[in-house]
Coordinates of C-alpha atoms and ligand atoms in Angstrom, one line a residue:
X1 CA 92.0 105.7 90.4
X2 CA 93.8 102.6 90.8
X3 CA 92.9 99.1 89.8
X4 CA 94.5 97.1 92.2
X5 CA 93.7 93.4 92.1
X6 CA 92.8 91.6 95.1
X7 CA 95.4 91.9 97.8
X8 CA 96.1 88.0 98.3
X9 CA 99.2 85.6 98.6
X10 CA 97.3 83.0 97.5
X11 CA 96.8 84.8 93.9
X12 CA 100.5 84.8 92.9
X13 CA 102.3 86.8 90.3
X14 CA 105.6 86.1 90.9
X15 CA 107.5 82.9 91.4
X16 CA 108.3 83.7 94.9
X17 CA 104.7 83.8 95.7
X18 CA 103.5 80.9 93.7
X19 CA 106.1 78.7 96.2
X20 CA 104.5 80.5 98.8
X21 CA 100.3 79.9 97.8
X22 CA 101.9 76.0 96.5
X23 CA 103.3 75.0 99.9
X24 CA 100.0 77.2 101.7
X25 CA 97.5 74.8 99.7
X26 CA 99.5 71.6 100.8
X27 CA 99.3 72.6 104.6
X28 CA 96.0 73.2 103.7
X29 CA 94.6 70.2 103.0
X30 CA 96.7 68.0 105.1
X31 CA 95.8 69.9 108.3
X32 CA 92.3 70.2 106.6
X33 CA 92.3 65.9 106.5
X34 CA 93.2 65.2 109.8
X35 CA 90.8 67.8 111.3
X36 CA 87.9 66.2 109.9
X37 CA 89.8 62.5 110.8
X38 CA 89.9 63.6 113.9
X39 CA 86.2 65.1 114.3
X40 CA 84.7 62.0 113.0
X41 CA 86.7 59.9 114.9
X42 CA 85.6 62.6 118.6
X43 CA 81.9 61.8 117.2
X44 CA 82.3 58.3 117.2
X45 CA 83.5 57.9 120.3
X46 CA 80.9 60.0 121.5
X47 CA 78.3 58.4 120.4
X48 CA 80.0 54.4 121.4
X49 CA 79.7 56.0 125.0
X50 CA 76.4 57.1 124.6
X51 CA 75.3 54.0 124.1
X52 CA 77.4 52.6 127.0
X53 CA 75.8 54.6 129.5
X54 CA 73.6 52.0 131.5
X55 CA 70.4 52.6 133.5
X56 CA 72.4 51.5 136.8
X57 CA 74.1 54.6 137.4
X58 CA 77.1 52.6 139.8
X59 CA 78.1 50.8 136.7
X60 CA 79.0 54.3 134.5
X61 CA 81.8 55.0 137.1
X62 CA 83.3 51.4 136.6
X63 CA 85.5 51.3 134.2
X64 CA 84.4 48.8 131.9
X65 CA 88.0 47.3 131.7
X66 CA 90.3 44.1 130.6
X67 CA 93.7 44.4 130.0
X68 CA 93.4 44.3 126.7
X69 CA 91.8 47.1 125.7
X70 CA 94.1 49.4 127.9
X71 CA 97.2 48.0 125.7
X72 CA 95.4 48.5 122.7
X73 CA 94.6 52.5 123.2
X74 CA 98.1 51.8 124.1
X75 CA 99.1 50.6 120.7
X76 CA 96.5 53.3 119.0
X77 CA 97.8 56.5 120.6
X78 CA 101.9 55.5 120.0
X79 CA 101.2 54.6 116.3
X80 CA 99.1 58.1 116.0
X81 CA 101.9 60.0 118.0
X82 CA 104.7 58.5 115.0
X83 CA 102.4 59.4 112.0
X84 CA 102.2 62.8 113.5
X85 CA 105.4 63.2 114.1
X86 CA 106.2 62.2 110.4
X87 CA 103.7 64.0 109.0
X88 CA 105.2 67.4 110.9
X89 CA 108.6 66.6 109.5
X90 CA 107.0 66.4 105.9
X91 CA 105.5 69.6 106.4
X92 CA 109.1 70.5 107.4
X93 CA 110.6 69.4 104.6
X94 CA 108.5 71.3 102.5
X95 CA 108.6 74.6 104.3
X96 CA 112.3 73.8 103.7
X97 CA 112.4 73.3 100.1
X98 CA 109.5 76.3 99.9
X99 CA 112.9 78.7 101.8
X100 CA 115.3 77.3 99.2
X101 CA 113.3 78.0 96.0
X102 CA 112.4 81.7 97.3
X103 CA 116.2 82.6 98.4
X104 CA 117.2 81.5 95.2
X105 CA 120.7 82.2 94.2
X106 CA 120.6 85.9 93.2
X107 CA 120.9 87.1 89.6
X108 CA 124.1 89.8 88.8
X109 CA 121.7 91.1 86.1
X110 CA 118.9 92.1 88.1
X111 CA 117.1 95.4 88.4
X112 CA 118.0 96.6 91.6
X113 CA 115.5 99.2 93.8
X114 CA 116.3 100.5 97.2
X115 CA 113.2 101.2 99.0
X116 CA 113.2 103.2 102.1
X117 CA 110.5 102.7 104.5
X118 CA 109.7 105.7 106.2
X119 CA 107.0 107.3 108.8
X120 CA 104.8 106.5 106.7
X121 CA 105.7 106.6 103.1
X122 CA 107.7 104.3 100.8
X123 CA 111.2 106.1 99.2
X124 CA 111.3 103.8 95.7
X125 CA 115.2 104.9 94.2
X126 CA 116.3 102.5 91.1
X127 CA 119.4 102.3 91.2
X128 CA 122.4 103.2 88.3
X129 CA 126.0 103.3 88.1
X130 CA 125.6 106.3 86.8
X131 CA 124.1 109.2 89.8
X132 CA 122.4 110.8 86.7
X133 CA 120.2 107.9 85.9
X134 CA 118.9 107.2 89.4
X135 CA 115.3 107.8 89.6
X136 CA 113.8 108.4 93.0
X137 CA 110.2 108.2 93.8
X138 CA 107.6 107.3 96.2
X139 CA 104.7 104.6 97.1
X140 CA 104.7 103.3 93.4
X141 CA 106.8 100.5 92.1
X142 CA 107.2 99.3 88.5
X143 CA 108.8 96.3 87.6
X144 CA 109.1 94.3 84.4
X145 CA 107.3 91.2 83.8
X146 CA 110.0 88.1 83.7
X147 CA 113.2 90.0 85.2
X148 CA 114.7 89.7 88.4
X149 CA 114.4 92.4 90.7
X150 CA 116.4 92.7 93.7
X151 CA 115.5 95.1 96.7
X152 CA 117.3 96.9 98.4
X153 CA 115.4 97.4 101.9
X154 CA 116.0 99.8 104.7
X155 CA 114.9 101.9 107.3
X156 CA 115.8 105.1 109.0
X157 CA 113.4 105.8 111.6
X158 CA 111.5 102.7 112.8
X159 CA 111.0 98.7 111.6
X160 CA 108.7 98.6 109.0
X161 CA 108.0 95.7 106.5
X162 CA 107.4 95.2 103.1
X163 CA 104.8 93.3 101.8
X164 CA 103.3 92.9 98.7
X165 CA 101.4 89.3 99.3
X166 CA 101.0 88.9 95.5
X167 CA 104.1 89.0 94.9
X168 CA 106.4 87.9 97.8
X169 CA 106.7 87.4 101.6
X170 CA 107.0 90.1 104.0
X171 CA 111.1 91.5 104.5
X172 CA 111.6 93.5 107.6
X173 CA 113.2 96.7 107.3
X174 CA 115.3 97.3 110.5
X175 CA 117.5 100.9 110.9
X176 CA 120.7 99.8 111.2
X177 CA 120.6 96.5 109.2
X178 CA 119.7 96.9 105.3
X179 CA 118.9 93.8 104.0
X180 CA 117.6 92.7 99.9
X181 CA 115.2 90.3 98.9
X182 CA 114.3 88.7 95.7
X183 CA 111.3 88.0 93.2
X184 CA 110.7 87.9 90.5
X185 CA 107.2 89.1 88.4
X186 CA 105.5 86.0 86.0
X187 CA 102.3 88.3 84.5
X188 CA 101.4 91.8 84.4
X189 CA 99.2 93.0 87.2
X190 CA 98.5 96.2 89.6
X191 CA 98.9 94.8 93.2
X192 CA 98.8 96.8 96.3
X193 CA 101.3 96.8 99.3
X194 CA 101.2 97.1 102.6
X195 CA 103.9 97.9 105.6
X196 CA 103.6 94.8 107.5
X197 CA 105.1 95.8 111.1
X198 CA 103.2 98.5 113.1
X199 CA 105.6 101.4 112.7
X200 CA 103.1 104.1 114.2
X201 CA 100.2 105.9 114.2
X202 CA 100.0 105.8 110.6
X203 CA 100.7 102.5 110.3
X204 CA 97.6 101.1 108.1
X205 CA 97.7 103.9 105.5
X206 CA 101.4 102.9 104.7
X207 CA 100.5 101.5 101.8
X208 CA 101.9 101.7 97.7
X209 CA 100.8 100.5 94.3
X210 CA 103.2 97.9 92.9
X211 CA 103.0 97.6 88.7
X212 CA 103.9 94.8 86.8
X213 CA 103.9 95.7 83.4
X214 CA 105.3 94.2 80.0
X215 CA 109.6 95.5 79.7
X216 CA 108.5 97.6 76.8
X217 CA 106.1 99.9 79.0
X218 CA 108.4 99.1 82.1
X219 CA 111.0 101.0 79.8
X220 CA 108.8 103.5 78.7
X221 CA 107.8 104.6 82.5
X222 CA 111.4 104.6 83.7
X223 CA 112.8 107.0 80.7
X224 CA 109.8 109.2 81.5
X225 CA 110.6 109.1 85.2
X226 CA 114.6 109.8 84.5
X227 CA 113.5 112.9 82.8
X228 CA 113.4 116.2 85.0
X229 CA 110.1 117.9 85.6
X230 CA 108.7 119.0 82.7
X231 CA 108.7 122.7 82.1
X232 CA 105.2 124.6 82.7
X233 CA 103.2 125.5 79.5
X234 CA 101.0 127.2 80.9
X235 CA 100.6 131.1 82.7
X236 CA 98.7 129.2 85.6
X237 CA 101.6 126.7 85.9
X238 CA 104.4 128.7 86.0
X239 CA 102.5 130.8 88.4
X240 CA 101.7 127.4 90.3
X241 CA 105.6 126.3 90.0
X242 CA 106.6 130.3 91.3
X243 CA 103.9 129.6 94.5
X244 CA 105.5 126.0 95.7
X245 CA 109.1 127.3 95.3
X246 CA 108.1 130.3 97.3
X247 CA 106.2 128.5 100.2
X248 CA 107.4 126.2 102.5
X249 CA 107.2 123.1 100.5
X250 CA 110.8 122.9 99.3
X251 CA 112.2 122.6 102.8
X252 CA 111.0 118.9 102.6
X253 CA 110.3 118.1 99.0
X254 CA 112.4 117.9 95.7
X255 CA 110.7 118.5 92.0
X256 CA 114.0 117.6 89.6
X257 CA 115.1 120.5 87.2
X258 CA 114.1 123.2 90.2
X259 CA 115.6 124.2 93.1
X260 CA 113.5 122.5 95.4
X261 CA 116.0 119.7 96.4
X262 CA 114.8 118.5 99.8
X263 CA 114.3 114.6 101.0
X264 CA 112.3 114.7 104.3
X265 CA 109.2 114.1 101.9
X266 CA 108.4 112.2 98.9
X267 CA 110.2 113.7 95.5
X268 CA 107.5 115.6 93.2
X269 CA 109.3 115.5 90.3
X270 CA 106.7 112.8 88.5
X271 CA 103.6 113.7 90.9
X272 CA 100.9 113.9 88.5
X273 CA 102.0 110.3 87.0
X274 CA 101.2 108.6 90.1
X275 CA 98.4 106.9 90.7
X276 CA 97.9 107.1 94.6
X277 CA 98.9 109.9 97.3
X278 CA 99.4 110.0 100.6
X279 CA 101.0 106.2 100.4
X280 CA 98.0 104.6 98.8
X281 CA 95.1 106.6 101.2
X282 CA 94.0 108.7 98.6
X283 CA 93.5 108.5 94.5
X284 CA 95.7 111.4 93.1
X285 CA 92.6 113.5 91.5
X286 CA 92.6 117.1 92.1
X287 CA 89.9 117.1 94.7
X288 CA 92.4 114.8 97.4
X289 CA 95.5 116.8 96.6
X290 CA 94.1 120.1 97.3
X291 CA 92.6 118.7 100.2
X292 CA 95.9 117.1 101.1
X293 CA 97.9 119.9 100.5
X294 CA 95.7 122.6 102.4
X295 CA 95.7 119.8 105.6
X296 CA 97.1 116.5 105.6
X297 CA 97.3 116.3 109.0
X298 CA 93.8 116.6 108.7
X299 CA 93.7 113.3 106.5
X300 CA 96.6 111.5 108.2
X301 CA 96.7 112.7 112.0
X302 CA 100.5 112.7 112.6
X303 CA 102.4 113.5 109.4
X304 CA 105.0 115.3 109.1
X305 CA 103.2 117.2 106.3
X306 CA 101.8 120.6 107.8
X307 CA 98.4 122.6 107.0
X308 CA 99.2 125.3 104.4
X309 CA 97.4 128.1 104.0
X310 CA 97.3 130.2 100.6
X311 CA 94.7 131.9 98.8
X312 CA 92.2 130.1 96.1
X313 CA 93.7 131.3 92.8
X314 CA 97.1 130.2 94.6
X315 CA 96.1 127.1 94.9
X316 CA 94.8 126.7 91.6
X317 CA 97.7 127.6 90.0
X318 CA 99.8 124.8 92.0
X319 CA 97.2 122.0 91.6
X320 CA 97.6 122.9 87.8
X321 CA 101.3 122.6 88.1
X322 CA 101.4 119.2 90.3
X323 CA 98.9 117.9 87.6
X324 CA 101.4 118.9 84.9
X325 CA 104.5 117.1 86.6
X326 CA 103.6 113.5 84.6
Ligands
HEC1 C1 107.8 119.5 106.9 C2 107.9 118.8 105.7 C3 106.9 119.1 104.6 C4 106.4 120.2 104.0 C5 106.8 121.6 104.5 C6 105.5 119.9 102.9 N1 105.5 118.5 102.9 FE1 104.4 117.5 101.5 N2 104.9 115.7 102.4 C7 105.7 115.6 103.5 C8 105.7 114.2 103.9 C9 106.5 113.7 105.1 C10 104.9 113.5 103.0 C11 104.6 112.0 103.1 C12 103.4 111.8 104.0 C13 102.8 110.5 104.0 O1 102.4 110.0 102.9 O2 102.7 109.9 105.1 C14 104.4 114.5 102.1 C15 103.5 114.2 101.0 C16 103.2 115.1 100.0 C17 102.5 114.7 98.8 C18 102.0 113.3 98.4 C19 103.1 112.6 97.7 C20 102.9 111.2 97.5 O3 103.4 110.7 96.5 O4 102.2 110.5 98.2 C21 102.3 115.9 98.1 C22 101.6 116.0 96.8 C23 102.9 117.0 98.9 N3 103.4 116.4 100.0 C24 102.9 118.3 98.5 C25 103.4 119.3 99.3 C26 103.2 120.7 98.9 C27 102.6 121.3 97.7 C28 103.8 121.4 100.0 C29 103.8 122.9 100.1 C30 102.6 123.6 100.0 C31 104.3 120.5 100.9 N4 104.0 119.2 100.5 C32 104.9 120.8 102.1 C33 106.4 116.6 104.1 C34 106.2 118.0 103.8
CU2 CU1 104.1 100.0 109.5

């Protein structure tokens, strides 16, 4: 089961964020001080009138009058109209400065991650100059405490967005235009994400589980993920390995080390290390997946996941191999 702290930008763990929660809390209680300045001065003038009404009803229609006080309200409302005026470019300035400390010039050394966004599911691939060392996975990301990370966003079926509040602001992913964006993580944390930009039916259960964990476990996860899928040590996993390469699930899914090499779903390789399916819906325990794999249609009307049908022992023997894929 997952951990996740409270899905908030205004509990930052990256720097990106803590600009973001900073320049939230300063529009906060700016706008917050002239709403009340502005009540209390409403009930003021509310009650002044009050008091002005006379008994003579023909003397509340005419106006009470001078000059005077006409150019004063004069005076009143211009002076008001410059100190909001300034006060909006303040705000602008800071939004500004806010921009510039998030697009920060980016860092050659940084960790770079291409995520895919697709109907809906997250593809997570970190990226290597060497093809070999490229690990692809799904709806989890890891990242190491105090290193840059760059992303690589992009779509290929619809615009989603990524957002993990926590940790930055949302980044559209458009097909057709890849773009990158930039944070990076100040303390370790498990944060949860969300596609930002109704993509679908699916839409709210496009979630994933973003880690940010120490570099020595950030390390340790990514040399566990690089490896292939482990081989079965059991009699009920190799039969469970023998019933998914047999059925239809290799036409959309790849478990490294097999021949099961397809992309239209997530990559199984490290399945039973995740903490989430189904893009954050459902805790990976043995009870969701069967029920996932039997019908995830079922759970998530719409995916492009169909019902499978195979026999109890069958099934067994692949929930024993998923499970074993760590
Ligand atoms: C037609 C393509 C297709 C077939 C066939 C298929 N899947 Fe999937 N599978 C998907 C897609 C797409 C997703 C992602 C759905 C989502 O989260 O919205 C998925 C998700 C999953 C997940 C969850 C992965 C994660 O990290 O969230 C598991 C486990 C899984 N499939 C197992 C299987 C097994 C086992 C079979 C065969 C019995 C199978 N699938 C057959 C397309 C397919
Ligand atoms: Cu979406």
């Amino acid at each position: 089961m997952s951990a996740a702290e409270f899905q908030s930008a205004l509990n930052p763990a990256a720097s990106e964020s803590a600009h973001i929660a900073h320049l939230w809390w300063i529009f906060f209680w700016v706008t917050l001080v002239i709403f009340a300045l502005v009540a209390v001065f409403l009930f003021i003038a509310i009650l002044r009138n009050l008091r002005r009404v006379p008994d003579d009803p023909e003397r509340a229609i005419i106006p009470e009058p001078a000059q005077a006080t006409e150019s004063r309200a004069t005076k009143v409302v211009s002076a008001l109209v410059v100190i909001t005026v300034l006060i909006l470019f303040a705000l602008l300035i800071g939004d500004f400065f806010t921009g510039n400390a998030i697009y920060a010039t980016p860092d050659p050394k940084a960790l770079a991650i291409k995520v895919t966004g697709h109907q809906w599911w997250w593809e997570v691939q970190y990226q290597d100059p060497q093809p070999s060392e490229i690990v692809t996975t799904a709806n989890e990301i890891h990242v190491p405490v105090g290193k840059a990370v760059k992303l690589e966003l992009q779509s290929t079926d619809v615009i989603h967005s990524f957002w993990v509040p926590n940790i930055n602001g949302k980044k559209d992913l458009v097909p057709g235009h890849p773009t990158t964006t930039w944070f990076t993580a100040r303390r370790a944390g498990e944060f949860r994400g969300q596609c930002a930009e109704y993509c679908g039916e699916q839409h709210a259960h496009m979630r994933m589980v973003f880690v940010a964990e120490p570099p020595d476990a950030f390390s340790n996860w990514l040399s566990a993920q690089k490896k292939p899928a482990p081989e079965p040590s059991s009699d009920s996993q190799r039969r469970g390995r023998e019933v998914f390469l047999a059925s239809q699930c290799v036409m959309c899914h790849t478990i490294q080390g097999t021949k099961a090499r397809a992309t239209l779903g997530p990559d199984l390789t490290h399945i039973g290390a995740r903490k989430m399916i189904a893009a954050g819906e459902l805790p990976n325990t043995r009870g969701y997946l069967a029920g996932w794999i039997l019908n995830a249609p079922a759970l998530k009307p719409g995916v492009r996941m169909p019902p499978n049908q195979m026999s109890a022992d069958d099934l067994n023997a692949l929930l024993d191999y998923l499970e074993s894929l760590k």
